[in-house]
Amino acid sequence: MNQLLLVGRLTRPVEDRQVGDHRVVNNCLAVSRRHRDRNGELQTDFIPIVAWDYLADLLVKYAQKGHRIGVVGRMESRHYTNNQDQKVYILECHVQDITLLESKNGSAGKASGQNHSTPKGQEDYDAIRRQYEVPSQEQLDMRQLAGFKA
């Protein structure tokens, strides 16, 4: 099983780029450890994250440097050969789901558990997400029963 659950802060401005027909955001998540070092400072890991397509859209639209987000993803490794003819190995978290714990206006909104109405940003987030969802086999079967072509 290869599944990560991370909560941390984005370390760079959120910028996307086009790769073929896909949008991608590469960023880094600062994740604090639970224990402190000898000086009493919290230790922090900086984990590269990669978000594709609708997840990239969501980050660009709703997140910025310093925002706290939750990420579910899988760790992937890759390598390349640098100019000194050395192999460089990279570990990245490929994002499968995102929870925005702060909005661009700084409030936690729905994620705080204190706001029982759906914030406007959350409605937009849900709409973008639905746009990219693939119907389940059960949904396709129901459409066919109802006379729709899947």
C-alpha positions as protocol buffer text, in pm:
chain_id: "A"
residue {
  index: 1
  type: MET
  ca { x: 0 y: 0 z: 0 }
}
residue {
  index: 2
  type: ASN
  ca { x: 131 y: 343 z: -95 }
}
residue {
  index: 3
  type: GLN
  ca { x: -85 y: 617 z: 55 }
}
residue {
  index: 4
  type: LEU
  ca { x: 15 y: 943 z: 221 }
}
residue {
  index: 5
  type: LEU
  ca { x: -190 y: 1178 z: 434 }
}
residue {
  index: 6
  type: LEU
  ca { x: -18 y: 1512 z: 486 }
}
residue {
  index: 7
  type: VAL
  ca { x: -119 y: 1843 z: 643 }
}
residue {
  index: 8
  type: GLY
  ca { x: 113 y: 2135 z: 592 }
}
residue {
  index: 9
  type: ARG
  ca { x: 172 y: 2476 z: 438 }
}
residue {
  index: 10
  type: LEU
  ca { x: 254 y: 2554 z: 75 }
}
residue {
  index: 11
  type: THR
  ca { x: 609 y: 2689 z: 56 }
}
residue {
  index: 12
  type: ARG
  ca { x: 595 y: 2859 z: -285 }
}
residue {
  index: 13
  type: PRO
  ca { x: 351 y: 3067 z: -490 }
}
residue {
  index: 14
  type: VAL
  ca { x: 103 y: 2839 z: -667 }
}
residue {
  index: 15
  type: GLU
  ca { x: 177 y: 2836 z: -1040 }
}
residue {
  index: 16
  type: ASP
  ca { x: 61 y: 2588 z: -1298 }
}
residue {
  index: 17
  type: ARG
  ca { x: 202 y: 2490 z: -1633 }
}
residue {
  index: 18
  type: GLN
  ca { x: 74 y: 2298 z: -1930 }
}
residue {
  index: 19
  type: VAL
  ca { x: 218 y: 1952 z: -2006 }
}
residue {
  index: 20
  type: GLY
  ca { x: 58 y: 1822 z: -2324 }
}
residue {
  index: 21
  type: ASP
  ca { x: -318 y: 1827 z: -2262 }
}
residue {
  index: 22
  type: HIS
  ca { x: -276 y: 1843 z: -1883 }
}
residue {
  index: 23
  type: ARG
  ca { x: -224 y: 2117 z: -1624 }
}
residue {
  index: 24
  type: VAL
  ca { x: 21 y: 2052 z: -1342 }
}
residue {
  index: 25
  type: VAL
  ca { x: 122 y: 2232 z: -1023 }
}
residue {
  index: 26
  type: ASN
  ca { x: 455 y: 2146 z: -860 }
}
residue {
  index: 27
  type: ASN
  ca { x: 496 y: 2285 z: -510 }
}
residue {
  index: 28
  type: CYS
  ca { x: 633 y: 2189 z: -172 }
}
residue {
  index: 29
  type: LEU
  ca { x: 447 y: 2121 z: 151 }
}
residue {
  index: 30
  type: ALA
  ca { x: 610 y: 2211 z: 485 }
}
residue {
  index: 31
  type: VAL
  ca { x: 494 y: 1944 z: 731 }
}
residue {
  index: 32
  type: SER
  ca { x: 581 y: 1979 z: 1100 }
}
residue {
  index: 33
  type: ARG
  ca { x: 687 y: 1674 z: 1295 }
}
residue {
  index: 34
  type: ARG
  ca { x: 539 y: 1605 z: 1636 }
}
residue {
  index: 35
  type: HIS
  ca { x: 866 y: 1619 z: 1825 }
}
residue {
  index: 36
  type: ARG
  ca { x: 1111 y: 1902 z: 1886 }
}
residue {
  index: 37
  type: ASP
  ca { x: 1487 y: 1909 z: 1840 }
}
residue {
  index: 38
  type: ARG
  ca { x: 1745 y: 1980 z: 2114 }
}
residue {
  index: 39
  type: ASN
  ca { x: 1676 y: 2354 z: 2091 }
}
residue {
  index: 40
  type: GLY
  ca { x: 1301 y: 2308 z: 2140 }
}
residue {
  index: 41
  type: GLU
  ca { x: 1225 y: 2386 z: 1775 }
}
residue {
  index: 42
  type: LEU
  ca { x: 969 y: 2184 z: 1582 }
}
residue {
  index: 43
  type: GLN
  ca { x: 1127 y: 1983 z: 1304 }
}
residue {
  index: 44
  type: THR
  ca { x: 981 y: 2033 z: 958 }
}
residue {
  index: 45
  type: ASP
  ca { x: 991 y: 1813 z: 649 }
}
residue {
  index: 46
  type: PHE
  ca { x: 960 y: 1972 z: 305 }
}
residue {
  index: 47
  type: ILE
  ca { x: 776 y: 1732 z: 77 }
}
residue {
  index: 48
  type: PRO
  ca { x: 747 y: 1797 z: -297 }
}
residue {
  index: 49
  type: ILE
  ca { x: 388 y: 1764 z: -423 }
}
residue {
  index: 50
  type: VAL
  ca { x: 252 y: 1727 z: -776 }
}
residue {
  index: 51
  type: ALA
  ca { x: -114 y: 1802 z: -857 }
}
residue {
  index: 52
  type: TRP
  ca { x: -262 y: 1736 z: -1202 }
}
residue {
  index: 53
  type: ASP
  ca { x: -565 y: 1867 z: -1391 }
}
residue {
  index: 54
  type: TYR
  ca { x: -862 y: 1956 z: -1168 }
}
residue {
  index: 55
  type: LEU
  ca { x: -650 y: 1940 z: -853 }
}
residue {
  index: 56
  type: ALA
  ca { x: -406 y: 2183 z: -1016 }
}
residue {
  index: 57
  type: ASP
  ca { x: -703 y: 2406 z: -1106 }
}
residue {
  index: 58
  type: LEU
  ca { x: -822 y: 2402 z: -745 }
}
residue {
  index: 59
  type: LEU
  ca { x: -482 y: 2497 z: -607 }
}
residue {
  index: 60
  type: VAL
  ca { x: -439 y: 2782 z: -856 }
}
residue {
  index: 61
  type: LYS
  ca { x: -786 y: 2918 z: -786 }
}
residue {
  index: 62
  type: TYR
  ca { x: -809 y: 2875 z: -407 }
}
residue {
  index: 63
  type: ALA
  ca { x: -462 y: 2841 z: -253 }
}
residue {
  index: 64
  type: GLN
  ca { x: -151 y: 3051 z: -219 }
}
residue {
  index: 65
  type: LYS
  ca { x: 191 y: 3039 z: -57 }
}
residue {
  index: 66
  type: GLY
  ca { x: 163 y: 2984 z: 319 }
}
residue {
  index: 67
  type: HIS
  ca { x: -185 y: 2831 z: 309 }
}
residue {
  index: 68
  type: ARG
  ca { x: -249 y: 2520 z: 512 }
}
residue {
  index: 69
  type: ILE
  ca { x: -384 y: 2228 z: 309 }
}
residue {
  index: 70
  type: GLY
  ca { x: -448 y: 1860 z: 361 }
}
residue {
  index: 71
  type: VAL
  ca { x: -331 y: 1619 z: 92 }
}
residue {
  index: 72
  type: VAL
  ca { x: -401 y: 1254 z: 21 }
}
residue {
  index: 73
  type: GLY
  ca { x: -163 y: 1106 z: -231 }
}
residue {
  index: 74
  type: ARG
  ca { x: 90 y: 842 z: -318 }
}
residue {
  index: 75
  type: MET
  ca { x: 468 y: 863 z: -308 }
}
residue {
  index: 76
  type: GLU
  ca { x: 638 y: 822 z: -644 }
}
residue {
  index: 77
  type: SER
  ca { x: 1006 y: 817 z: -730 }
}
residue {
  index: 78
  type: ARG
  ca { x: 1181 y: 919 z: -1048 }
}
residue {
  index: 79
  type: HIS
  ca { x: 1535 y: 990 z: -1152 }
}
residue {
  index: 80
  type: TYR
  ca { x: 1736 y: 1174 z: -1412 }
}
residue {
  index: 81
  type: THR
  ca { x: 2101 y: 1219 z: -1501 }
}
residue {
  index: 82
  type: ASN
  ca { x: 2240 y: 1566 z: -1426 }
}
residue {
  index: 83
  type: ASN
  ca { x: 2512 y: 1760 z: -1610 }
}
residue {
  index: 84
  type: GLN
  ca { x: 2783 y: 1587 z: -1404 }
}
residue {
  index: 85
  type: ASP
  ca { x: 2655 y: 1250 z: -1534 }
}
residue {
  index: 86
  type: GLN
  ca { x: 2521 y: 1156 z: -1188 }
}
residue {
  index: 87
  type: LYS
  ca { x: 2183 y: 997 z: -1128 }
}
residue {
  index: 88
  type: VAL
  ca { x: 1956 y: 1219 z: -919 }
}
residue {
  index: 89
  type: TYR
  ca { x: 1663 y: 1051 z: -744 }
}
residue {
  index: 90
  type: ILE
  ca { x: 1347 y: 1240 z: -653 }
}
residue {
  index: 91
  type: LEU
  ca { x: 1058 y: 1141 z: -426 }
}
residue {
  index: 92
  type: GLU
  ca { x: 728 y: 1328 z: -476 }
}
residue {
  index: 93
  type: CYS
  ca { x: 377 y: 1305 z: -341 }
}
residue {
  index: 94
  type: HIS
  ca { x: 136 y: 1275 z: -635 }
}
residue {
  index: 95
  type: VAL
  ca { x: -184 y: 1432 z: -506 }
}
residue {
  index: 96
  type: GLN
  ca { x: -509 y: 1234 z: -527 }
}
residue {
  index: 97
  type: ASP
  ca { x: -725 y: 1460 z: -308 }
}
residue {
  index: 98
  type: ILE
  ca { x: -693 y: 1802 z: -147 }
}
residue {
  index: 99
  type: THR
  ca { x: -864 y: 1962 z: 151 }
}
residue {
  index: 100
  type: LEU
  ca { x: -831 y: 2339 z: 160 }
}
residue {
  index: 101
  type: LEU
  ca { x: -789 y: 2433 z: 525 }
}
residue {
  index: 102
  type: GLU
  ca { x: -771 y: 2807 z: 446 }
}
residue {
  index: 103
  type: SER
  ca { x: -924 y: 3012 z: 169 }
}
residue {
  index: 104
  type: LYS
  ca { x: -752 y: 3297 z: -14 }
}
residue {
  index: 105
  type: ASN
  ca { x: -925 y: 3542 z: 223 }
}
residue {
  index: 106
  type: GLY
  ca { x: -761 y: 3362 z: 517 }
}
residue {
  index: 107
  type: SER
  ca { x: -1063 y: 3192 z: 673 }
}
residue {
  index: 108
  type: ALA
  ca { x: -1088 y: 2819 z: 719 }
}
residue {
  index: 109
  type: GLY
  ca { x: -1450 y: 2809 z: 599 }
}
residue {
  index: 110
  type: LYS
  ca { x: -1610 y: 2466 z: 590 }
}
residue {
  index: 111
  type: ALA
  ca { x: -1289 y: 2292 z: 699 }
}
residue {
  index: 112
  type: SER
  ca { x: -1308 y: 2448 z: 1046 }
}
residue {
  index: 113
  type: GLY
  ca { x: -1629 y: 2263 z: 1131 }
}
residue {
  index: 114
  type: GLN
  ca { x: -1777 y: 2588 z: 1263 }
}
residue {
  index: 115
  type: ASN
  ca { x: -1943 y: 2707 z: 944 }
}
residue {
  index: 116
  type: HIS
  ca { x: -2250 y: 2496 z: 870 }
}
residue {
  index: 117
  type: SER
  ca { x: -2343 y: 2673 z: 546 }
}
residue {
  index: 118
  type: THR
  ca { x: -2152 y: 2603 z: 227 }
}
residue {
  index: 119
  type: PRO
  ca { x: -1915 y: 2892 z: 148 }
}
residue {
  index: 120
  type: LYS
  ca { x: -1919 y: 3027 z: -208 }
}
residue {
  index: 121
  type: GLY
  ca { x: -1563 y: 2904 z: -263 }
}
residue {
  index: 122
  type: GLN
  ca { x: -1660 y: 2552 z: -158 }
}
residue {
  index: 123
  type: GLU
  ca { x: -1947 y: 2552 z: -410 }
}
residue {
  index: 124
  type: ASP
  ca { x: -1701 y: 2651 z: -686 }
}
residue {
  index: 125
  type: TYR
  ca { x: -1456 y: 2386 z: -562 }
}
residue {
  index: 126
  type: ASP
  ca { x: -1729 y: 2119 z: -574 }
}
residue {
  index: 127
  type: ALA
  ca { x: -1838 y: 2231 z: -923 }
}
residue {
  index: 128
  type: ILE
  ca { x: -1483 y: 2207 z: -1059 }
}
residue {
  index: 129
  type: ARG
  ca { x: -1445 y: 1865 z: -899 }
}
residue {
  index: 130
  type: ARG
  ca { x: -1770 y: 1732 z: -1051 }
}
residue {
  index: 131
  type: GLN
  ca { x: -1657 y: 1854 z: -1392 }
}
residue {
  index: 132
  type: TYR
  ca { x: -1364 y: 1610 z: -1386 }
}
residue {
  index: 133
  type: GLU
  ca { x: -1527 y: 1314 z: -1213 }
}
residue {
  index: 134
  type: VAL
  ca { x: -1560 y: 989 z: -1401 }
}
residue {
  index: 135
  type: PRO
  ca { x: -1900 y: 825 z: -1351 }
}
residue {
  index: 136
  type: SER
  ca { x: -1901 y: 496 z: -1164 }
}
residue {
  index: 137
  type: GLN
  ca { x: -2020 y: 180 z: -1337 }
}
residue {
  index: 138
  type: GLU
  ca { x: -2339 y: 197 z: -1128 }
}
residue {
  index: 139
  type: GLN
  ca { x: -2407 y: 552 z: -1250 }
}
residue {
  index: 140
  type: LEU
  ca { x: -2347 y: 444 z: -1610 }
}
residue {
  index: 141
  type: ASP
  ca { x: -2584 y: 149 z: -1567 }
}
residue {
  index: 142
  type: MET
  ca { x: -2852 y: 380 z: -1423 }
}
residue {
  index: 143
  type: ARG
  ca { x: -2814 y: 618 z: -1719 }
}
residue {
  index: 144
  type: GLN
  ca { x: -2857 y: 331 z: -1964 }
}
residue {
  index: 145
  type: LEU
  ca { x: -3168 y: 212 z: -1780 }
}
residue {
  index: 146
  type: ALA
  ca { x: -3308 y: 564 z: -1799 }
}
residue {
  index: 147
  type: GLY
  ca { x: -3248 y: 578 z: -2176 }
}
residue {
  index: 148
  type: PHE
  ca { x: -2937 y: 796 z: -2178 }
}
residue {
  index: 149
  type: LYS
  ca { x: -2637 y: 705 z: -2387 }
}
residue {
  index: 150
  type: ALA
  ca { x: -2322 y: 677 z: -2175 }
}
